[in-house]
XYZ file of C-alpha atoms in Angstrom:
711
model
C 29.676 5.590 -8.366
C 28.441 4.648 -11.582
C 31.047 6.648 -13.551
C 28.656 8.297 -15.709
C 28.927 12.124 -16.001
C 26.802 14.475 -14.129
C 23.635 15.760 -15.882
C 22.484 19.255 -16.303
C 20.402 19.033 -13.204
C 23.445 18.132 -11.053
C 25.666 20.716 -12.364
C 22.932 23.169 -11.846
C 22.587 22.186 -8.123
C 26.572 22.205 -7.726
C 26.543 26.020 -8.953
C 23.436 26.700 -6.518
C 25.624 25.334 -3.594
C 28.720 27.562 -4.562
C 26.396 30.389 -4.663
C 24.593 29.783 -1.539
C 28.007 29.159 0.232
C 29.493 32.550 -0.972
C 26.652 34.689 0.049
C 25.383 32.920 3.311
C 27.965 34.709 5.573
C 26.822 38.182 4.566
C 23.099 37.491 4.582
C 20.775 38.590 7.238
C 18.523 35.789 7.512
C 17.056 33.067 9.931
C 17.465 30.441 7.100
C 20.115 27.739 7.585
C 22.735 27.605 4.562
C 20.876 24.343 2.957
C 17.699 26.384 3.143
C 19.084 29.408 1.419
C 20.603 27.023 -1.318
C 17.007 25.738 -1.778
C 15.923 29.336 -2.451
C 18.787 30.076 -4.908
C 18.018 27.020 -6.850
C 15.408 28.405 -8.944
C 17.278 31.535 -9.488
C 20.207 29.458 -10.656
C 17.826 27.654 -13.042
C 16.595 30.827 -14.354
C 20.310 32.190 -15.002
C 21.074 28.874 -16.894
C 17.956 29.176 -19.165
C 18.659 32.824 -19.804
C 22.526 32.077 -20.693
C 21.384 29.158 -23.359
C 18.072 31.165 -24.760
C 18.180 31.825 -28.343
C 17.931 35.684 -27.629
C 19.163 37.687 -24.676
C 16.430 38.671 -22.160
C 17.784 41.077 -19.709
C 14.442 40.668 -17.634
C 15.682 37.285 -16.491
C 18.868 38.651 -14.916
C 16.812 41.698 -13.223
C 14.396 39.487 -12.002
C 17.287 37.415 -10.329
C 18.741 40.379 -8.686
C 15.354 41.566 -7.313
C 14.807 38.134 -5.886
C 18.061 38.273 -4.011
C 16.555 41.484 -2.225
C 13.428 39.643 -1.566
C 15.480 36.854 0.202
C 17.238 39.352 2.561
C 20.633 39.396 0.614
C 20.457 43.213 0.675
C 24.156 43.644 1.930
C 26.327 45.044 -1.065
C 28.733 42.351 -0.337
C 26.120 39.769 -1.231
C 25.659 41.472 -4.638
C 29.412 41.521 -5.537
C 29.817 37.826 -4.244
C 26.743 36.595 -6.308
C 28.334 38.451 -9.446
C 31.494 36.662 -8.632
C 29.866 33.446 -8.666
C 28.129 34.027 -11.939
C 31.326 35.064 -13.685
C 33.200 32.350 -12.510
C 30.947 29.325 -12.325
C 27.778 29.998 -14.596
C 29.443 29.104 -18.016
C 31.480 26.318 -16.575
C 28.298 24.289 -15.022
C 25.490 25.646 -17.216
C 27.149 26.518 -20.672
C 27.392 22.954 -21.580
C 29.154 22.730 -25.114
C 28.046 26.073 -26.175
C 30.373 28.542 -27.985
C 32.419 29.943 -24.827
C 33.149 33.356 -26.231
C 29.506 33.885 -26.871
C 28.562 32.512 -23.667
C 30.915 34.893 -21.542
C 29.630 37.827 -23.204
C 25.850 36.634 -22.418
C 27.238 35.830 -18.881
C 28.465 39.552 -18.400
C 25.314 40.988 -19.758
C 23.312 38.908 -17.188
C 25.511 40.093 -14.398
C 24.924 43.631 -15.474
C 21.035 42.998 -15.593
C 21.335 41.343 -12.198
C 23.025 44.469 -10.729
C 20.348 46.649 -12.149
C 17.471 44.200 -10.771
C 19.161 44.287 -7.441
C 19.617 48.171 -7.473
C 15.955 48.436 -8.472
C 14.339 46.140 -5.825
C 16.655 47.718 -3.213
C 15.563 51.224 -4.156
C 11.812 50.034 -3.913
C 12.642 48.727 -0.407
C 14.489 51.918 0.467
C 11.344 54.112 -0.452
C 9.107 51.905 1.560
C 11.593 52.131 4.552
C 11.775 55.832 4.167
C 7.739 55.982 4.085
C 7.716 53.685 7.253
C 10.506 55.763 9.062
C 8.683 59.200 8.029
C 5.190 57.659 9.446
C 6.956 56.297 12.424
C 8.469 59.854 12.998
C 5.396 61.688 12.518
C 3.374 59.161 14.555
C 5.926 59.406 17.443
C 5.505 63.146 17.590
C 1.704 63.148 17.227
C 0.534 60.302 19.390
C -0.518 60.647 22.929
C 2.169 60.338 25.432
C 0.847 56.681 26.319
C 2.059 55.423 23.321
C 5.194 57.527 22.857
C 7.395 55.006 24.172
C 6.010 52.138 21.666
C 6.475 54.768 18.719
C 9.872 55.495 19.489
C 10.773 51.924 20.153
C 9.283 51.071 16.503
C 11.222 54.019 15.005
C 14.410 53.005 16.587
C 14.036 49.404 15.356
C 13.404 50.564 11.888
C 16.029 53.067 12.124
C 18.874 50.801 13.416
C 17.795 47.571 11.547
C 17.464 49.236 8.144
C 19.880 47.848 5.388
C 20.600 51.214 4.164
C 22.464 54.214 5.751
C 20.158 56.890 7.325
C 20.894 59.828 9.110
C 18.971 62.973 10.513
C 20.201 66.515 10.433
C 18.561 69.792 11.557
C 18.028 72.592 9.013
C 21.383 74.267 9.716
C 23.122 71.079 8.670
C 24.165 69.684 11.923
C 24.119 65.699 11.768
C 22.064 64.507 14.919
C 21.677 60.932 14.184
C 23.210 58.292 12.126
C 22.533 54.439 11.967
C 24.976 51.406 11.895
C 24.414 51.016 8.243
C 25.614 54.566 7.478
C 28.673 54.201 9.778
C 29.596 51.022 7.896
C 29.406 52.838 4.564
C 31.449 55.632 5.591
C 33.952 53.770 7.693
C 34.134 56.171 10.266
C 32.786 56.616 14.106
C 29.513 58.215 15.041
C 31.353 60.986 16.803
C 33.419 61.996 13.966
C 30.142 61.860 11.851
C 28.454 64.215 14.310
C 31.219 66.634 14.064
C 30.496 67.441 10.394
C 27.990 69.697 8.644
C 25.990 68.615 5.861
C 27.092 71.247 3.366
C 30.857 69.969 3.839
C 30.132 66.806 1.944
C 31.023 68.334 -1.228
C 32.652 66.240 -4.085
C 34.096 67.126 -7.437
C 31.634 65.065 -9.255
C 28.656 66.606 -7.658
C 26.111 67.320 -10.345
C 25.183 71.001 -10.613
C 21.760 70.791 -9.247
C 22.833 68.764 -6.280
C 23.135 71.757 -3.753
C 20.390 73.705 -5.406
C 18.009 70.917 -4.462
C 19.538 70.793 -0.810
C 19.003 74.694 -0.563
C 15.431 74.407 -1.627
C 14.571 71.628 0.777
C 15.881 73.333 3.930
C 14.018 76.326 2.950
C 11.114 74.434 2.954
C 10.138 74.716 -0.899
C 10.825 71.201 -1.822
C 9.437 67.896 0.226
C 12.132 65.351 -0.899
C 14.754 64.973 -3.643
C 16.439 62.023 -5.146
C 20.236 62.200 -6.612
C 23.161 60.016 -7.387
C 26.152 61.617 -5.290
C 29.734 60.559 -4.241
C 31.315 61.333 -0.961
C 34.827 60.919 0.429
C 35.568 58.481 2.963
C 37.872 59.072 5.637
C 40.492 57.096 3.817
C 40.062 59.384 0.889
C 38.268 56.820 -1.263
C 35.089 57.375 -3.176
C 31.643 56.508 -1.788
C 28.832 56.494 -4.620
C 25.341 56.602 -3.243
C 21.915 56.784 -4.171
C 20.730 59.544 -2.033
C 17.213 60.443 -1.017
C 16.583 63.395 1.240
C 13.223 64.089 2.603
C 11.891 67.291 4.916
C 10.336 66.434 8.403
C 7.774 69.097 9.719
C 6.611 69.544 12.930
C 2.949 69.378 14.215
C 2.284 72.992 13.038
C 3.854 72.035 9.477
C 7.074 74.030 10.072
C 10.287 72.559 8.529
C 12.276 70.842 11.441
C 14.708 68.210 10.208
C 16.076 66.628 7.084
C 16.105 62.811 6.794
C 18.701 61.212 4.530
C 18.628 57.568 3.086
C 21.875 56.390 1.461
C 22.102 53.278 -0.830
C 25.944 52.186 -1.263
C 26.258 51.612 -5.122
C 29.962 51.951 -5.252
C 30.146 48.203 -6.205
C 27.598 48.532 -8.779
C 29.286 51.441 -10.247
C 32.758 49.663 -10.319
C 31.242 46.700 -12.119
C 29.529 49.028 -14.705
C 32.758 50.731 -15.306
C 34.314 47.316 -15.846
C 31.653 46.150 -18.058
C 31.877 49.592 -20.117
C 35.702 49.167 -20.313
C 35.272 45.689 -21.613
C 32.573 46.693 -24.070
C 34.807 49.560 -25.600
C 38.414 48.372 -25.470
C 40.028 45.451 -27.284
C 40.871 42.612 -25.329
C 44.247 41.794 -27.069
C 46.002 45.206 -27.241
C 43.971 47.187 -24.699
C 43.372 49.913 -27.007
C 39.812 51.349 -27.727
C 37.767 49.192 -30.004
C 35.339 50.179 -32.949
C 32.580 50.948 -30.657
C 34.462 53.657 -28.699
C 36.030 54.742 -31.666
C 33.021 55.632 -33.548
C 31.672 57.326 -30.657
C 34.767 59.671 -30.679
C 34.798 59.955 -34.489
C 30.852 60.871 -34.352
C 31.626 63.780 -31.865
C 34.717 64.803 -33.880
C 32.727 65.144 -37.181
C 29.649 66.786 -35.657
C 31.569 69.153 -33.573
C 31.192 73.146 -34.671
C 33.080 76.304 -33.923
C 35.426 75.757 -37.082
C 36.684 72.625 -35.696
C 38.427 69.877 -38.061
C 39.304 66.314 -38.004
C 41.993 63.871 -39.430
C 41.991 60.094 -39.606
C 44.494 57.644 -40.406
C 43.351 54.057 -41.364
C 46.430 51.842 -41.094
C 46.447 48.058 -42.580
C 49.257 46.105 -42.097
C 51.092 44.709 -45.261
C 51.564 40.945 -45.352
C 50.141 40.167 -41.894
C 48.301 37.255 -43.057
C 51.693 35.632 -44.307
C 53.029 36.095 -40.753
C 49.885 34.344 -39.024
C 50.132 31.510 -41.746
C 53.792 30.832 -41.309
C 54.353 31.662 -37.540
C 51.197 30.996 -36.146
C 48.582 33.333 -34.589
C 50.278 33.447 -31.230
C 53.175 35.407 -32.967
C 50.640 37.298 -34.938
C 48.841 38.406 -31.646
C 52.463 39.547 -30.151
C 53.123 41.401 -33.401
C 49.785 43.194 -32.948
C 50.439 43.915 -29.296
C 53.877 45.669 -30.226
C 52.393 47.593 -33.128
C 49.573 48.857 -30.898
C 52.197 49.882 -28.255
C 53.913 51.779 -30.895
C 50.914 53.529 -32.413
C 50.015 54.667 -28.880
C 53.128 56.471 -28.367
C 52.356 58.234 -31.615
C 48.998 59.912 -30.552
C 49.860 61.398 -27.133
C 48.914 65.093 -27.847
C 45.256 66.295 -26.727
C 42.552 65.420 -29.163
C 44.348 62.359 -30.467
C 43.535 58.979 -29.807
C 44.524 55.259 -31.347
C 42.050 52.282 -31.917
C 42.003 48.848 -33.114
C 39.149 48.142 -35.450
C 39.890 44.409 -35.679
C 42.222 42.042 -37.275
C 45.431 44.011 -38.498
C 43.369 47.415 -38.970
C 44.163 50.363 -36.901
C 42.968 53.973 -36.896
C 44.575 57.281 -35.427
C 42.362 60.194 -34.843
C 43.106 64.028 -34.279
C 41.083 66.726 -33.721
C 41.382 70.661 -33.560
C 41.618 73.858 -35.690
C 44.961 72.502 -37.491
C 44.502 69.069 -38.412
C 45.692 69.537 -42.260
C 49.123 69.782 -40.612
C 48.625 67.607 -37.622
C 47.442 64.531 -39.646
C 50.425 64.363 -41.938
C 52.803 64.683 -39.061
C 50.903 61.835 -37.189
C 50.986 59.704 -40.340
C 54.853 60.221 -40.573
C 54.993 59.443 -36.706
C 53.310 55.965 -37.472
C 55.342 55.183 -40.475
C 58.668 55.996 -38.568
C 57.307 53.853 -35.763
C 56.855 50.910 -37.769
C 60.512 51.110 -39.448
C 62.227 49.198 -36.344
C 61.682 45.518 -36.989
C 59.954 43.507 -34.210
C 61.742 40.640 -32.544
C 59.558 37.524 -31.848
C 60.854 33.978 -30.962
C 64.398 34.940 -32.011
C 63.037 36.313 -35.501
C 63.257 39.907 -36.598
C 59.910 40.779 -38.429
C 59.673 43.724 -40.716
C 56.704 45.624 -40.504
C 55.035 47.504 -43.221
C 51.797 49.377 -43.234
C 49.500 51.001 -45.661
C 47.590 54.279 -44.412
C 44.573 56.167 -45.813
C 44.290 59.837 -44.531
C 40.870 61.562 -44.505
C 41.056 65.234 -43.195
C 38.479 67.903 -43.240
C 36.115 70.239 -41.562
C 33.594 69.214 -39.101
C 29.841 68.997 -39.939
C 29.958 68.051 -43.445
C 30.192 64.143 -43.289
C 28.902 61.285 -41.114
C 31.276 58.934 -39.284
C 30.442 56.126 -41.656
C 31.278 58.127 -44.840
C 34.540 59.279 -43.203
C 35.583 55.662 -42.298
C 34.623 54.322 -45.857
C 36.416 57.236 -47.560
C 39.732 56.302 -45.431
C 39.380 52.604 -45.926
C 38.976 53.123 -49.785
C 42.069 55.239 -49.649
C 43.951 52.775 -47.645
C 43.333 50.183 -50.364
C 44.629 52.803 -52.772
C 47.984 52.962 -50.917
C 48.039 49.158 -50.767
C 47.465 48.923 -54.653
C 50.152 51.309 -55.213
C 52.646 49.076 -53.467
C 52.070 49.553 -49.695
C 54.419 50.918 -47.186
C 52.972 54.402 -47.847
C 50.292 56.755 -47.185
C 47.656 58.467 -49.398
C 45.245 61.399 -49.139
C 41.653 60.833 -49.593
C 40.379 61.855 -53.230
C 36.548 62.363 -53.688
C 36.880 61.476 -57.206
C 38.943 58.315 -56.634
C 36.265 57.414 -53.749
C 33.397 57.840 -56.273
C 35.298 55.574 -58.675
C 36.006 52.996 -56.074
C 32.343 53.098 -54.788
C 31.146 52.763 -58.492
C 33.388 49.518 -58.986
C 32.030 48.167 -55.669
C 28.544 48.705 -56.919
C 29.339 47.135 -60.233
C 30.837 44.182 -58.641
C 28.075 43.394 -56.552
C 25.382 43.982 -59.416
C 27.463 41.464 -61.738
C 25.889 38.344 -60.736
C 22.157 39.546 -60.631
C 23.113 41.550 -64.313
C 23.886 38.119 -65.947
C 20.681 36.279 -64.669
C 18.664 39.373 -65.950
C 20.306 39.224 -69.355
C 21.698 42.847 -68.998
C 24.608 41.395 -71.219
C 24.848 42.063 -74.840
C 27.384 41.258 -77.607
C 28.637 43.496 -80.575
C 30.692 42.277 -83.341
C 33.681 43.971 -85.065
C 34.221 42.647 -88.616
C 37.617 40.810 -89.492
C 38.726 41.643 -93.045
C 41.224 40.063 -95.705
C 43.653 42.681 -96.516
C 44.258 40.976 -99.561
C 41.000 41.351 -101.335
C 38.805 43.160 -98.701
C 36.395 40.436 -97.850
C 34.922 39.878 -94.530
C 36.578 36.985 -92.877
C 34.734 37.044 -89.711
C 34.116 38.961 -86.504
C 35.274 39.448 -83.003
C 32.655 39.231 -80.297
C 32.803 42.204 -77.927
C 30.537 41.866 -74.784
C 28.888 44.959 -73.343
C 26.786 45.525 -70.381
C 23.473 47.614 -70.363
C 23.674 48.904 -66.851
C 20.209 50.188 -65.508
C 21.987 53.176 -63.991
C 25.030 53.560 -65.831
C 23.942 52.955 -69.465
C 26.123 50.708 -71.947
C 29.405 49.896 -70.380
C 32.564 48.585 -72.155
C 34.492 45.550 -71.163
C 37.247 47.640 -69.661
C 34.715 48.600 -66.918
C 33.483 45.096 -65.951
C 35.685 42.335 -67.111
C 38.526 43.126 -64.465
C 35.651 42.839 -61.706
C 34.489 39.581 -63.283
C 37.970 38.264 -63.324
C 38.293 39.248 -59.503
C 35.041 37.777 -58.430
C 35.290 34.657 -60.704
C 31.979 35.475 -62.414
C 34.213 35.734 -65.685
C 33.833 31.638 -66.211
C 29.962 31.840 -66.284
C 29.967 35.089 -68.301
C 32.544 33.775 -70.533
C 30.661 30.650 -71.025
C 27.685 32.755 -72.121
C 29.606 34.621 -74.568
C 30.937 31.690 -76.347
C 27.605 30.018 -76.368
C 25.926 33.327 -77.816
C 28.826 33.911 -80.416
C 29.069 30.207 -81.644
C 25.210 30.364 -82.094
C 25.747 33.597 -84.040
C 28.308 32.368 -86.359
C 26.193 29.384 -86.934
C 23.406 31.672 -88.146
C 25.707 33.739 -90.467
C 26.983 30.344 -92.022
C 23.401 29.310 -92.608
C 22.722 32.882 -94.243
C 26.055 32.847 -96.254
C 26.471 29.235 -97.295
C 27.623 30.274 -100.923
C 30.226 32.835 -99.882
C 32.189 30.754 -97.351
C 32.032 30.194 -93.794
C 32.170 33.444 -91.499
C 34.677 32.810 -88.347
C 34.113 34.048 -84.936
C 36.639 35.101 -82.658
C 36.096 34.919 -78.827
C 38.336 36.201 -75.980
C 39.674 34.027 -73.241
C 40.694 35.564 -69.612
C 43.463 34.205 -67.569
C 40.935 32.791 -65.370
C 38.961 30.775 -67.934
C 42.488 29.286 -69.056
C 42.876 27.741 -65.546
C 39.013 26.566 -65.262
C 38.845 22.797 -65.604
C 35.715 22.904 -67.733
C 37.045 24.942 -70.453
C 37.505 22.193 -73.264
C 34.453 20.277 -72.357
C 32.484 23.502 -72.245
C 33.763 24.450 -75.712
C 33.273 20.936 -77.238
C 29.625 20.871 -75.714
C 28.937 24.358 -77.270
C 30.175 23.496 -80.697
C 28.328 20.084 -80.899
C 25.036 21.657 -79.363
C 24.964 24.627 -82.024
C 26.474 22.540 -85.005
C 29.210 24.668 -85.616
C 32.758 23.083 -87.018
C 35.668 23.762 -84.799
C 37.477 25.418 -87.604
C 35.188 28.026 -87.346
C 35.875 29.206 -84.121
C 39.098 31.238 -82.783
C 39.946 31.934 -79.218
C 41.826 34.835 -78.311
C 44.380 34.704 -75.366
C 46.453 37.759 -74.341
C 50.094 37.449 -74.648
C 50.686 38.421 -71.141
C 48.441 35.496 -69.891
C 50.925 32.967 -71.421
C 54.097 34.544 -70.351
C 55.986 31.725 -68.612
C 53.125 29.224 -68.900
C 53.699 25.845 -67.875
C 52.479 22.801 -69.703
C 49.728 22.279 -67.503
C 48.210 25.787 -68.557
C 49.059 25.169 -72.291
C 47.332 21.588 -72.225
C 43.522 22.674 -72.660
C 44.877 25.154 -75.518
C 46.550 22.135 -77.103
C 43.850 20.086 -76.819
C 41.396 22.768 -78.536
C 44.048 23.311 -81.291
C 44.133 19.599 -81.974
C 40.402 19.605 -82.528
C 40.736 22.335 -85.171
C 39.972 25.526 -83.122
C 42.478 28.312 -83.729
C 44.089 30.086 -80.894
C 45.412 33.608 -81.316
C 47.801 35.313 -79.426
C 45.955 38.788 -78.561
C 47.812 42.091 -77.980
C 51.320 40.550 -79.164
C 54.116 42.713 -78.493
C 52.830 44.192 -75.182
C 53.955 41.227 -73.026
C 57.522 41.352 -74.072
C 57.840 37.719 -74.241
C 60.583 35.637 -75.744
C 59.887 35.356 -79.360
C 61.498 31.577 -79.062
C 58.506 30.746 -76.947
C 56.145 31.016 -79.868
C 57.185 27.752 -81.214
C 55.964 25.778 -77.933
C 52.555 27.778 -77.799
C 49.575 26.317 -79.537
C 49.010 29.295 -81.539
C 48.038 29.688 -85.177
C 47.235 33.656 -85.377
C 49.239 36.538 -83.898
C 47.212 39.558 -83.227
C 49.611 42.761 -83.431
C 48.830 45.272 -80.916
C 47.588 48.648 -82.255
C 50.671 50.522 -80.524
C 53.147 49.161 -83.313
C 50.731 50.613 -86.280
C 49.858 53.912 -84.842
C 52.470 55.555 -86.751
C 51.305 54.286 -90.072
C 48.149 56.309 -89.780
C 49.741 59.320 -91.374
C 51.848 59.291 -94.636
C 54.780 58.772 -94.827
C 54.772 56.155 -92.119
C 57.116 55.822 -89.462
C 60.093 53.950 -90.731
C 60.927 52.388 -87.292
C 57.494 51.096 -87.146
C 57.685 49.644 -90.668
C 60.793 47.655 -89.937
C 59.228 46.481 -86.511
C 56.091 45.040 -88.330
C 57.813 43.938 -91.171
C 59.974 41.726 -88.957
C 56.989 40.413 -86.894
C 55.265 39.418 -90.007
C 58.266 37.862 -91.413
C 58.774 35.845 -88.296
C 55.203 35.051 -87.908
C 54.862 33.524 -91.418
C 58.246 31.569 -91.163
C 56.439 29.817 -88.302
C 53.375 29.389 -90.199
C 51.122 31.991 -88.052
C 48.704 34.277 -89.671
C 48.970 37.944 -88.622
C 46.033 40.078 -87.668
C 46.387 43.805 -86.901
C 44.046 45.890 -84.428
C 43.119 49.527 -84.641
C 43.085 50.160 -88.334
C 41.731 53.497 -88.767
C 42.866 54.907 -92.083
C 43.126 53.669 -95.756
C 46.688 54.502 -95.727
C 47.338 52.469 -92.626
C 45.322 49.613 -94.446
C 47.163 49.596 -97.627
C 50.830 49.700 -95.862
C 49.781 46.848 -93.787
C 48.831 44.836 -96.759
C 52.066 45.720 -98.532
C 53.943 44.571 -95.174
C 52.069 41.150 -95.739
C 49.681 41.355 -92.915
C 46.669 38.580 -93.485
C 43.654 40.252 -91.771
C 42.755 43.432 -90.137
C 39.933 45.050 -87.941
C 39.486 48.637 -86.719
C 36.998 51.600 -87.387
C 38.192 52.158 -91.012
C 36.315 49.153 -91.710
C 33.491 49.286 -89.136
C 33.079 49.943 -85.404
C 31.789 47.089 -83.271
C 27.814 46.530 -83.735
C 24.958 44.286 -83.807
C 25.098 41.056 -85.834
C 23.181 42.445 -88.533
C 25.843 44.925 -89.543
C 28.172 42.058 -90.385
C 25.570 40.545 -92.367
C 25.182 43.753 -94.394
C 28.911 43.955 -94.829
C 29.025 40.422 -95.815
C 26.326 40.851 -98.581
C 28.133 44.064 -99.873
C 31.476 42.149 -100.166
C 29.526 39.271 -101.946
C 27.930 41.474 -104.643
C 30.899 43.834 -104.993
């Protein structure tokens, strides 16, 4: 013993040894067990190669199944034991260090292919034996008397030694002879078999054409037929067979006997059913999986005759927290409990529950009245989740969000229905969760548009689809142009020009706001430098650029700003960064530190949308801001004369507070001259709005500045 681990060849031989020991007792062969092992070794090697191949090749498994028949392993028990060996030991001895779940799935598919190859080879052998039997029968009846004994001996040898069941009956259906293989398949006695007639062997799962073909054969209108047929054994169990029936004629060509050959396919059928179940059911919960659900959904949405369908798409609220805090084992137990509860909610005909994956479940109902039934189903599901789930001594509250889609069959495909249900579920989750929402085509369209915009954002920045418009900032004292606010726009190829409200939240969500914001800052600073070069004699024009909350937390904010200002040659005093009040509510020192550094450099910090965040006014003293931008909601009452006195008092108080803290006040949304005059009287410093100019190209600001300089 060297102590070294076994190599791949040693493990392969060990697998072949186990395989040969399993099938040798049920194999009709003159070989010894070691000799059989040598025959199985190349088959084991082929299975090992197919298991580890880059792509799955069913032909390898089929070839191995066929080779078993060639090696005289024709007993169904030999196939069953071979499949058991492959299932238990192939991945263990030949899988090496590959992904176990994927290898087991590949092993199951190889088993299926082996069964198919075994069946095909056995069927070919059966047909050959049938031909031999038919020929022997004809020869036996047509040869001269001297050869009759030899012919009958040959027929008897084929008849008794065949691995498949053989029976002979007359045209009235009386069973005349059966071989040993047929008796073993049915588990009865020869006397019991002969006491029955062929037409009595009916089964509820007989295909409609089975007995029509039989009648045609006994009338002499058909020479043979081949069907899959089930029989009842004496103990009541089902025997599934591949049945081939041939007509035997006498020397004058008149129909005389019927010859049946039966291949036992019960084990293969059970294997197929098991593989089908595993492929269509969730391993954790036992519920139908996505594959089976899509099959049922496709039938439901394509049904006719005024049929309707209803779908509930459920996602558990906060499930990730349970997995992260209590572990995946607790999460799995919770999913099993939820699956059991959902199963109890969908017991009526036409209803089913499935698990799509993770913590996502679906419930489907079909019929003529699903408008009412799907709401009742959703109510039952929500009520079923109310009771807490007890796991490891803890009571876990289960909440879920449900999206409901209901409608007539034939109008939408399954993928479209599921997408609508998914969108609706997320709408319920966004509304707070623990509720259900009905699908809304308009809301679906908006969600699909949002998704399309989200996926198009990165490429749009690379393709240069964004551009900037500038809205002037005007001194209320003398009406001069003070600068401009940079407002980014998206020239979308399909949707046209989109305002920031359509894509900035999406950019925030995806993180693209950081490179987009850097691009806006760079373009705006470059434009401000160009304005200064053209208006050197009229004082510098300042540029205001908006910062999103995501940009505030980005570690490169300060360095990016410094690099851009230095590269474009613009003084820091000509730049103002606008931050919304809501982004700074409760801000800690770490968040304020980059803003303080920028303010120390000379960059103005403006508190945008002031008054909408309901922040404590005392906090203004600790924020590194130099400008308050008063939200337009405070000044809308001043658009008409006389102005709302309450609004006047509020604005007057804010302006007084701001000036006492050495803060300038800018007002947004100025739309009338009366509004502008009133704000000037109240002491506001600068303003912007449609009264002065709408956002436009940079040349517009140049024209306004020229008018102001010459006026």
